[in-house]
CSV table of C-alpha atoms and ligand atoms in Angstrom, one decimal:
chain,number,residue,atom,x,y,z
B,163,MET,CA,-4.2,26.6,-25.4
B,164,ILE,CA,-4.9,23.0,-24.7
B,165,LYS,CA,-6.2,22.1,-21.9
B,166,ALA,CA,-7.0,18.6,-20.4
B,167,VAL,CA,-10.0,17.8,-19.1
B,168,SER,CA,-10.8,19.4,-15.2
B,169,GLY,CA,-10.1,16.1,-13.5
B,170,PHE,CA,-6.6,16.7,-14.1
B,171,ASP,CA,-6.8,20.1,-12.0
B,172,ARG,CA,-7.6,17.9,-9.0
B,173,ILE,CA,-5.5,14.8,-9.7
B,174,GLY,CA,-2.2,14.9,-6.9
B,175,GLU,CA,0.8,12.4,-6.7
B,176,GLU,CA,2.9,10.5,-4.2
B,177,ASN,CA,5.4,12.9,-2.6
B,178,ALA,CA,7.3,9.8,-2.1
B,179,PHE,CA,8.5,10.0,-5.8
B,180,ALA,CA,9.4,13.4,-5.0
B,181,VAL,CA,11.6,13.2,-2.2
B,182,LEU,CA,13.2,10.1,-4.0
B,183,ALA,CA,13.9,12.7,-6.7
B,184,ARG,CA,15.4,15.4,-4.6
B,185,ALA,CA,17.5,12.4,-2.9
B,186,THR,CA,19.1,11.4,-5.8
B,187,GLN,CA,20.0,14.4,-7.3
B,188,LEU,CA,21.5,15.4,-3.5
B,189,ALA,CA,23.4,11.8,-3.7
B,190,ALA,CA,24.4,13.5,-7.6
B,191,GLN,CA,26.1,16.5,-6.3
B,192,GLY,CA,28.4,14.1,-3.5
B,193,MET,CA,26.4,14.3,-0.9
B,194,ASP,CA,25.7,11.2,1.0
B,195,VAL,CA,22.4,10.6,1.2
B,196,ILE,CA,20.5,7.8,3.0
B,197,ASN,CA,16.9,7.1,2.1
B,198,LEU,CA,14.0,6.4,4.4
B,199,GLY,CA,11.7,7.8,2.4
B,200,ILE,CA,10.6,5.0,-0.2
B,201,GLY,CA,8.4,2.3,0.1
B,202,GLN,CA,10.1,-0.5,-1.4
B,203,PRO,CA,11.7,-3.8,0.0
B,204,ASP,CA,15.7,-2.9,-0.4
B,205,PHE,CA,16.1,-6.8,-1.0
B,206,PRO,CA,16.7,-8.4,-4.9
B,207,THR,CA,13.9,-10.2,-5.9
B,208,PRO,CA,14.6,-13.9,-5.5
B,209,ASP,CA,16.8,-15.6,-8.5
B,210,HIS,CA,14.0,-17.9,-9.0
B,211,ILE,CA,11.6,-15.9,-9.7
B,212,VAL,CA,14.1,-14.1,-12.1
B,213,GLU,CA,15.0,-16.9,-13.6
B,214,ALA,CA,11.0,-18.0,-14.1
B,215,ALA,CA,11.1,-14.7,-16.2
B,216,VAL,CA,14.5,-15.0,-18.4
B,217,LYS,CA,13.0,-18.7,-19.3
B,218,ALA,CA,9.7,-17.4,-20.7
B,219,LEU,CA,11.7,-15.2,-22.5
B,220,ARG,CA,13.7,-17.9,-23.9
B,221,ASP,CA,10.6,-20.5,-24.5
B,222,GLY,CA,9.1,-17.5,-26.7
B,223,HIS,CA,6.1,-15.6,-24.5
B,224,HIS,CA,6.5,-12.4,-26.2
B,225,GLY,CA,2.6,-11.5,-27.4
B,226,TYR,CA,0.0,-10.6,-25.1
B,227,THR,CA,-2.1,-12.7,-23.1
B,228,PRO,CA,-5.7,-13.0,-21.6
B,229,ALA,CA,-6.5,-9.2,-20.8
B,230,THR,CA,-7.2,-10.3,-17.2
B,231,GLY,CA,-3.5,-12.8,-17.1
B,232,ILE,CA,-2.9,-15.8,-18.0
B,233,LEU,CA,-5.0,-19.2,-16.2
B,234,PRO,CA,-1.9,-20.8,-14.5
B,235,LEU,CA,-1.1,-17.4,-12.6
B,236,ARG,CA,-5.2,-16.9,-11.7
B,237,GLU,CA,-4.9,-20.3,-10.4
B,238,ALA,CA,-1.7,-19.6,-8.3
B,239,VAL,CA,-3.2,-16.5,-6.8
B,240,ALA,CA,-6.2,-18.3,-5.9
B,241,LYS,CA,-4.7,-21.3,-4.2
B,242,ARG,CA,-2.8,-18.8,-2.5
B,243,THR,CA,-5.6,-16.5,-1.1
B,244,LEU,CA,-7.1,-20.2,0.0
B,245,GLN,CA,-4.1,-21.0,2.0
B,246,THR,CA,-3.7,-17.3,3.3
B,247,THR,CA,-7.4,-16.3,3.8
B,248,GLY,CA,-8.8,-19.8,4.1
B,249,VAL,CA,-11.5,-18.5,1.3
B,250,GLU,CA,-11.9,-20.0,-1.8
B,251,VAL,CA,-11.9,-17.8,-4.6
B,252,SER,CA,-12.4,-18.6,-8.4
B,253,PRO,CA,-9.7,-17.7,-11.0
B,254,GLU,CA,-12.5,-16.3,-12.9
B,255,SER,CA,-12.9,-13.4,-10.3
B,256,ILE,CA,-9.1,-12.5,-10.6
B,257,CYS,CA,-7.4,-10.0,-12.7
B,258,ILE,CA,-4.0,-9.3,-13.1
B,259,MET,CA,-2.9,-6.3,-12.7
B,260,PRO,CA,0.1,-3.7,-14.1
B,261,GLY,CA,1.3,-3.2,-10.1
B,262,GLY,CA,-1.2,-3.0,-7.3
B,263,LYS,CA,-1.9,0.8,-7.4
B,264,VAL,CA,-3.6,0.1,-10.9
B,265,THR,CA,-6.5,-2.0,-8.7
B,266,MET,CA,-7.4,1.2,-6.7
B,267,PHE,CA,-7.1,3.3,-10.3
B,268,ALA,CA,-9.7,1.1,-11.4
B,269,ALA,CA,-11.8,0.5,-8.2
B,270,ILE,CA,-12.3,4.2,-7.5
B,271,LEU,CA,-12.6,5.1,-11.2
B,272,MET,CA,-15.6,2.6,-11.4
B,273,MET,CA,-17.0,4.0,-8.3
B,274,GLY,CA,-16.3,7.5,-8.5
B,275,GLU,CA,-18.6,10.3,-9.7
B,276,PRO,CA,-19.7,13.8,-8.3
B,277,GLY,CA,-22.5,13.8,-5.9
B,278,THR,CA,-21.2,10.4,-4.6
B,279,GLU,CA,-18.9,10.1,-1.3
B,280,ILE,CA,-15.8,7.7,-1.2
B,281,MET,CA,-14.0,6.8,2.5
B,282,TYR,CA,-10.5,6.5,2.7
B,283,PRO,CA,-7.3,6.1,6.0
B,284,ASP,CA,-6.0,9.3,6.9
B,285,PRO,CA,-3.1,9.5,7.0
B,286,GLY,CA,-3.3,6.8,4.2
B,287,PHE,CA,-2.0,6.0,0.7
B,288,PRO,CA,-2.3,9.3,-0.9
B,289,ILE,CA,-3.7,7.6,-4.2
B,290,TYR,CA,-6.9,6.8,-2.8
B,291,ARG,CA,-7.4,11.0,-2.4
B,292,SER,CA,-5.9,12.0,-5.7
B,293,MET,CA,-7.9,9.9,-7.3
B,294,ILE,CA,-10.9,10.0,-5.7
B,295,GLU,CA,-10.6,13.9,-5.8
B,296,PHE,CA,-10.0,13.0,-10.0
B,297,THR,CA,-13.2,11.5,-10.3
B,298,GLY,CA,-15.1,13.9,-8.7
B,299,ALA,CA,-16.7,12.3,-6.0
B,300,THR,CA,-15.9,13.6,-2.9
B,301,PRO,CA,-13.4,12.3,-0.2
B,302,VAL,CA,-14.6,11.8,3.0
B,303,PRO,CA,-11.7,10.6,5.5
B,304,ILE,CA,-11.6,7.8,7.9
B,305,PRO,CA,-9.3,8.9,10.7
B,306,VAL,CA,-6.4,6.5,11.9
B,307,ARG,CA,-5.6,7.2,15.2
B,308,GLU,CA,-2.1,6.3,16.8
B,309,GLU,CA,-4.6,6.2,20.5
B,310,ASN,CA,-6.3,3.4,18.7
B,311,GLY,CA,-3.0,1.8,17.2
B,312,PHE,CA,-3.4,3.4,14.0
B,313,ALA,CA,-6.5,1.4,13.2
B,314,PHE,CA,-9.4,2.8,12.4
B,315,SER,CA,-12.3,2.9,15.0
B,316,GLY,CA,-15.7,0.7,13.5
B,317,GLU,CA,-18.3,2.7,15.4
B,318,GLU,CA,-16.5,6.1,13.9
B,319,ALA,CA,-16.3,4.8,10.2
B,320,LEU,CA,-19.6,3.7,10.7
B,321,SER,CA,-21.0,7.1,11.2
B,322,LEU,CA,-19.4,8.7,8.1
B,323,VAL,CA,-21.2,6.1,6.1
B,324,ASN,CA,-24.5,7.8,4.0
B,325,GLU,CA,-26.9,6.7,1.1
B,326,LYS,CA,-24.3,8.7,-0.7
B,327,THR,CA,-21.3,6.6,0.1
B,328,ARG,CA,-20.4,4.4,-2.8
B,329,LEU,CA,-16.8,3.0,-1.8
B,330,ILE,CA,-15.0,2.5,1.7
B,331,ILE,CA,-11.2,2.3,1.2
B,332,LEU,CA,-9.7,-0.3,3.7
B,333,ASN,CA,-5.8,-0.7,4.3
B,334,SER,CA,-4.2,-2.8,6.8
B,335,PRO,CA,-1.3,-3.5,7.1
B,336,ALA,CA,-1.1,0.1,6.4
B,337,ASN,CA,0.9,2.3,5.0
B,338,PRO,CA,2.4,5.0,6.3
B,339,THR,CA,1.6,4.0,9.6
B,340,GLY,CA,2.3,0.3,10.4
B,341,GLY,CA,-1.2,-0.6,11.8
B,342,VAL,CA,-3.1,-3.1,11.6
B,343,THR,CA,-6.8,-3.2,12.3
B,344,PRO,CA,-8.1,-6.1,14.9
B,345,ARG,CA,-11.0,-8.3,13.4
B,346,ALA,CA,-13.7,-6.2,16.2
B,347,GLU,CA,-13.3,-3.3,13.9
B,348,ILE,CA,-14.0,-4.6,10.7
B,349,GLU,CA,-16.3,-6.6,12.3
B,350,LEU,CA,-18.3,-3.5,13.6
B,351,LEU,CA,-18.1,-1.9,10.1
B,352,VAL,CA,-18.8,-4.7,8.4
B,353,LYS,CA,-22.0,-5.7,10.5
B,354,GLY,CA,-23.5,-1.4,10.3
B,355,LEU,CA,-23.2,-1.9,6.2
B,356,GLU,CA,-25.6,-4.5,6.5
B,357,ASN,CA,-27.6,-1.2,6.5
B,358,PHE,CA,-26.0,0.2,2.9
B,359,PRO,CA,-25.9,-2.6,0.5
B,360,ASN,CA,-25.1,-0.1,-2.1
B,361,THR,CA,-21.7,0.7,-0.6
B,362,ALA,CA,-18.6,-1.3,-2.0
B,363,ILE,CA,-15.7,-2.2,0.0
B,364,LEU,CA,-11.9,-1.9,-1.5
B,365,SER,CA,-9.7,-3.7,0.8
B,366,ASP,CA,-6.1,-3.3,0.3
B,367,GLU,CA,-3.8,-6.2,1.7
B,368,ILE,CA,-0.9,-5.8,-0.1
B,369,TYR,CA,1.1,-5.6,2.8
B,370,ASP,CA,-0.8,-9.1,3.8
B,371,VAL,CA,2.1,-11.4,5.1
B,372,MET,CA,4.4,-8.2,6.7
B,373,THR,CA,2.8,-8.5,10.3
B,374,TYR,CA,5.0,-8.8,13.6
B,375,ASP,CA,4.2,-10.3,16.8
B,376,GLY,CA,2.0,-12.9,15.6
B,377,GLU,CA,-0.5,-9.9,14.8
B,378,GLU,CA,-3.3,-11.5,12.6
B,379,HIS,CA,-4.2,-10.2,9.3
B,380,VAL,CA,-7.7,-9.9,9.1
B,381,SER,CA,-8.6,-10.2,5.3
B,382,LEU,CA,-12.0,-8.7,4.3
B,383,LEU,CA,-12.5,-11.9,2.4
B,384,THR,CA,-12.8,-14.1,5.5
B,385,PHE,CA,-16.8,-11.4,5.7
B,386,PRO,CA,-18.5,-13.6,3.4
B,387,GLU,CA,-21.8,-11.1,3.8
B,388,ILE,CA,-19.2,-8.5,1.8
B,389,ARG,CA,-18.0,-10.5,-0.7
B,390,ASP,CA,-20.4,-9.3,-3.7
B,391,ARG,CA,-19.7,-5.8,-3.4
B,392,LEU,CA,-15.5,-6.6,-2.2
B,393,ILE,CA,-13.1,-5.7,-4.4
B,394,VAL,CA,-9.3,-6.9,-2.8
B,395,LEU,CA,-6.1,-5.2,-3.6
B,396,ASN,CA,-2.8,-7.1,-3.6
B,397,GLY,CA,-0.3,-8.2,-5.6
B,398,TRP,CA,3.9,-8.9,-5.6
B,399,SER,CA,5.5,-5.6,-5.1
B,400,LYS,CA,6.2,-5.9,-1.4
B,401,THR,CA,5.7,-9.4,-0.7
B,402,TRP,CA,8.6,-10.9,-3.3
B,403,ALA,CA,10.7,-7.6,-3.4
B,404,MET,CA,8.8,-6.7,-6.9
B,405,THR,CA,8.6,-3.3,-7.5
B,406,GLY,CA,9.6,-2.6,-10.9
B,407,TRP,CA,7.9,-5.8,-12.3
B,408,ARG,CA,4.6,-3.7,-11.8
B,409,MET,CA,2.8,-6.8,-10.9
B,410,GLY,CA,-0.4,-7.0,-8.9
B,411,TRP,CA,-4.0,-9.1,-8.5
B,412,SER,CA,-7.1,-8.5,-7.9
B,413,ILE,CA,-10.5,-9.7,-6.3
B,414,TRP,CA,-13.7,-8.4,-7.8
B,415,PRO,CA,-17.4,-9.4,-7.1
B,416,ASP,CA,-19.0,-10.6,-9.9
B,417,ALA,CA,-20.9,-7.1,-10.6
B,418,LEU,CA,-17.6,-5.1,-11.6
B,419,TYR,CA,-15.6,-7.8,-13.2
B,420,ASP,CA,-16.5,-7.3,-16.9
B,421,ASN,CA,-15.8,-3.6,-15.8
B,422,VAL,CA,-12.1,-4.6,-15.0
B,423,ARG,CA,-12.0,-6.7,-17.6
B,424,LYS,CA,-13.0,-4.3,-20.4
B,425,LEU,CA,-10.8,-1.7,-18.9
B,426,ALA,CA,-7.5,-3.7,-18.9
B,427,VAL,CA,-8.6,-4.2,-22.9
B,428,ASN,CA,-9.1,-0.3,-23.0
B,429,ALA,CA,-5.8,0.4,-21.2
B,430,TRP,CA,-3.1,-2.1,-20.7
B,431,SER,CA,-4.0,-5.0,-22.8
B,432,CYS,CA,-2.3,-7.2,-20.3
B,433,VAL,CA,0.5,-7.5,-17.8
B,434,ASN,CA,3.7,-8.2,-19.7
B,435,ALA,CA,4.0,-11.8,-20.1
B,436,PRO,CA,7.3,-12.9,-19.0
B,437,SER,CA,6.6,-10.9,-15.7
B,438,GLN,CA,3.5,-13.2,-15.2
B,439,PHE,CA,5.3,-16.4,-15.4
B,440,ALA,CA,7.7,-14.8,-13.0
B,441,GLY,CA,4.6,-14.0,-10.5
B,442,ILE,CA,3.7,-17.8,-10.9
B,443,ALA,CA,7.3,-18.6,-9.4
B,444,ALA,CA,6.9,-16.2,-6.9
B,445,ILE,CA,3.9,-17.3,-5.6
B,446,GLU,CA,4.8,-21.6,-6.1
B,447,GLY,CA,8.5,-21.5,-5.4
B,448,PRO,CA,10.2,-21.6,-1.9
B,449,GLN,CA,9.4,-18.9,0.4
B,450,ASP,CA,12.4,-18.7,2.5
B,451,ALA,CA,13.8,-15.6,0.4
B,452,VAL,CA,10.7,-13.7,1.9
B,453,THR,CA,10.8,-15.3,5.2
B,454,GLU,CA,14.1,-13.8,5.7
B,455,MET,CA,12.8,-10.7,4.3
B,456,MET,CA,11.3,-10.5,7.1
B,457,THR,CA,13.1,-11.7,9.7
B,458,ALA,CA,15.2,-8.8,8.7
B,459,PHE,CA,12.4,-6.2,8.8
B,460,ASP,CA,11.1,-7.4,12.0
B,461,ALA,CA,15.3,-7.0,13.6
B,462,ARG,CA,15.0,-3.4,11.8
B,463,ARG,CA,11.7,-2.5,13.0
B,464,LYS,CA,12.7,-2.9,16.5
B,465,LEU,CA,15.8,-0.8,15.8
B,466,VAL,CA,13.8,2.3,14.4
B,467,VAL,CA,11.6,1.9,17.2
B,468,GLU,CA,14.3,2.1,19.9
B,469,ARG,CA,16.3,4.8,18.5
B,470,ALA,CA,13.2,6.6,17.7
B,471,ASN,CA,12.0,6.8,20.9
B,472,ALA,CA,15.7,8.0,22.0
B,473,LEU,CA,15.0,11.0,19.7
B,474,PRO,CA,14.5,14.6,22.1
B,475,ASN,CA,10.5,15.2,22.5
B,476,VAL,CA,10.1,12.1,19.4
B,477,THR,CA,7.2,8.9,20.2
B,478,CYS,CA,7.5,5.9,18.2
B,479,ALA,CA,4.6,3.2,18.5
B,480,THR,CA,5.8,0.2,17.7
B,481,PRO,CA,4.4,-0.7,14.2
B,482,LYS,CA,2.2,-4.2,13.8
B,483,GLY,CA,2.9,-4.5,10.3
B,484,ALA,CA,4.3,-3.3,6.6
B,485,PHE,CA,7.8,-1.4,6.9
B,486,TYR,CA,7.1,1.6,8.2
B,487,ALA,CA,7.4,3.2,11.6
B,488,PHE,CA,5.2,6.6,12.1
B,489,PRO,CA,7.0,8.5,15.0
B,490,ASN,CA,5.2,11.5,16.9
B,491,ILE,CA,6.9,14.5,16.4
B,492,SER,CA,4.5,17.4,17.4
B,493,GLN,CA,6.7,18.0,20.4
B,494,THR,CA,10.0,19.0,18.5
B,495,GLY,CA,8.6,22.4,18.0
B,496,TRP,CA,9.3,21.0,13.9
B,497,LYS,CA,6.3,21.5,11.3
B,498,ALA,CA,6.2,17.5,9.6
B,499,LYS,CA,7.3,18.4,6.2
B,500,GLU,CA,9.8,21.1,7.0
B,501,LEU,CA,11.7,18.9,9.2
B,502,ALA,CA,11.8,16.1,6.2
B,503,SER,CA,13.0,18.8,3.9
B,504,ALA,CA,15.4,20.3,6.6
B,505,LEU,CA,17.4,16.4,7.3
B,506,LEU,CA,17.4,16.0,3.9
B,507,GLU,CA,19.0,19.4,2.9
B,508,GLU,CA,20.9,19.5,5.6
B,509,SER,CA,21.9,16.0,6.7
B,510,GLY,CA,21.1,14.2,4.2
B,511,VAL,CA,18.3,12.0,5.3
B,512,ALA,CA,15.3,11.1,3.4
B,513,ILE,CA,12.3,11.0,5.3
B,514,ILE,CA,8.4,11.7,4.4
B,515,GLY,CA,6.7,14.2,6.2
B,516,GLY,CA,2.8,13.2,7.5
B,517,PRO,CA,0.8,15.4,5.7
B,518,ASP,CA,2.1,13.7,2.8
B,519,PHE,CA,-0.6,11.3,4.0
B,520,GLY,CA,-3.6,13.2,4.8
B,521,ILE,CA,-4.3,15.6,7.4
B,522,LEU,CA,-4.1,13.9,10.4
B,523,GLY,CA,-0.4,13.2,9.1
B,524,GLU,CA,0.6,16.3,10.9
B,525,GLY,CA,2.8,15.7,13.7
B,526,TYR,CA,4.1,12.1,12.2
B,527,VAL,CA,6.7,11.4,9.7
B,528,ARG,CA,7.4,8.2,7.8
B,529,LEU,CA,10.3,6.3,8.3
B,530,SER,CA,10.7,3.5,6.0
B,531,TYR,CA,13.2,0.7,7.5
B,532,ALA,CA,13.6,-1.1,4.0
B,533,ASN,CA,17.1,0.0,4.5
B,534,SER,CA,20.1,-1.8,6.0
B,535,ALA,CA,20.6,-1.7,10.1
B,536,GLU,CA,23.3,0.5,9.4
B,537,ASN,CA,21.8,2.8,7.6
B,538,ILE,CA,19.0,2.7,9.8
B,539,SER,CA,21.7,3.3,13.1
B,540,ARG,CA,23.8,6.3,10.7
B,541,ALA,CA,20.4,8.4,9.3
B,542,LEU,CA,19.0,7.7,13.5
B,543,ASP,CA,22.7,9.3,14.3
B,544,ARG,CA,21.7,12.1,12.2
B,545,ILE,CA,18.7,12.6,12.8
B,546,GLU,CA,19.5,12.9,16.6
B,547,GLU,CA,22.2,15.2,15.9
B,548,PHE,CA,20.2,17.5,14.0
B,549,LEU,CA,17.8,17.3,16.7
B,550,THR,CA,19.7,17.9,19.6
B,551,LYS,CA,21.7,20.7,18.1
X,26,PLP,N1,-1.0,0.0,-2.0
X,26,PLP,C1,0.3,0.6,-1.0
X,26,PLP,C2,-0.8,0.6,1.0
X,26,PLP,C3,1.2,0.3,-1.0
X,26,PLP,O1,2.1,1.1,0.1
X,26,PLP,C4,1.8,0.5,-2.3
X,26,PLP,C5,3.0,1.0,-2.9
X,26,PLP,O2,3.6,1.7,-1.9
X,26,PLP,C6,0.5,0.3,-3.4
X,26,PLP,C7,-0.8,-0.1,-3.0
X,26,PLP,C8,1.2,-0.2,-4.8
X,26,PLP,O3,1.7,-0.7,-5.0
X,26,PLP,P1,2.6,-1.3,-6.0
X,26,PLP,O4,3.4,-0.8,-6.0
X,26,PLP,O5,2.4,-2.3,-6.8
X,26,PLP,O6,1.5,-0.3,-7.3
């Protein structure tokens, strides 16, 4: 029998997609399913962005583009980066990617191999660990704890770094916890990394504009001392509600840029041309839709937190960023994944069990509030009824 290489015995996946598939199946059977499982804005892509893609197609942009993306788009990303972080980056260090995820794929593939270690947040986005395992590197979880506001501790993270640490993955604002890491913790880590000049950092900043209550998003770009070993992941999926367009960008250190360019040439040639024109419109056009989306998310965030805290034996910290709440269900008597599964099958509410994001996710579930306030209320009614019976 034919068999793929051993990496494929170890590669994982994202359970949110399996939950979505099951929710869709139950809905097709006639169940009224409310989805608080999936991590994508429930808003359509703003019209002017869609129009820019249509115009690009009508103008004849049907062919390959440069592998790293068209220059005006990379210039737009550089301009936006300057606006959001105050840091100047060259368009020559930016690579347009087919989605945010592909940057983690590329970075982990580039840095991981047997005998090396890669650190990643736990609980955290499941693809980090999956890809680390794929490369044969040893995954080393950085604990992200509720008592720390779902931020990592700089001191604890540093205690895990050693000569074998090839890459450290950070994510703030974070999926699945909604945590935002304070500057002090990052400063501690960056300072300590002076002793480990061969360790690279991948900062997943895909939720960078999604913070609440004036919370500061600290970009790793603001630490010049690590610029020569920093990879930044960002993209259009969340900010401009463009998950299906498959558009991301990454910022690379000089030492790695040619690798990602060649990976693009080998794997995807370039991101589809009309999406790249849409990407320019997203960055350079009016941002009202983004503001409106964030206002809606903020209101729903308050609703989810209030309703989750009123559930029997459940507590829910107020998320500071992204569009997820991560309530603590450890006192309900339920294991998180069993609760998530029972809620979907019996009450028609799709949520994700914390262990799908790592070992430290046990005792928690992820509620995505990328759904209408009305649906959030109905879902919480059902969860309340389920936990009370
Ligand atoms: N990084 C984090 C932390 C995410 O939550 C996600 C999507 O859920 C991604 C990256 C991937 O984004 P994209 O859909 O653009 O690949």
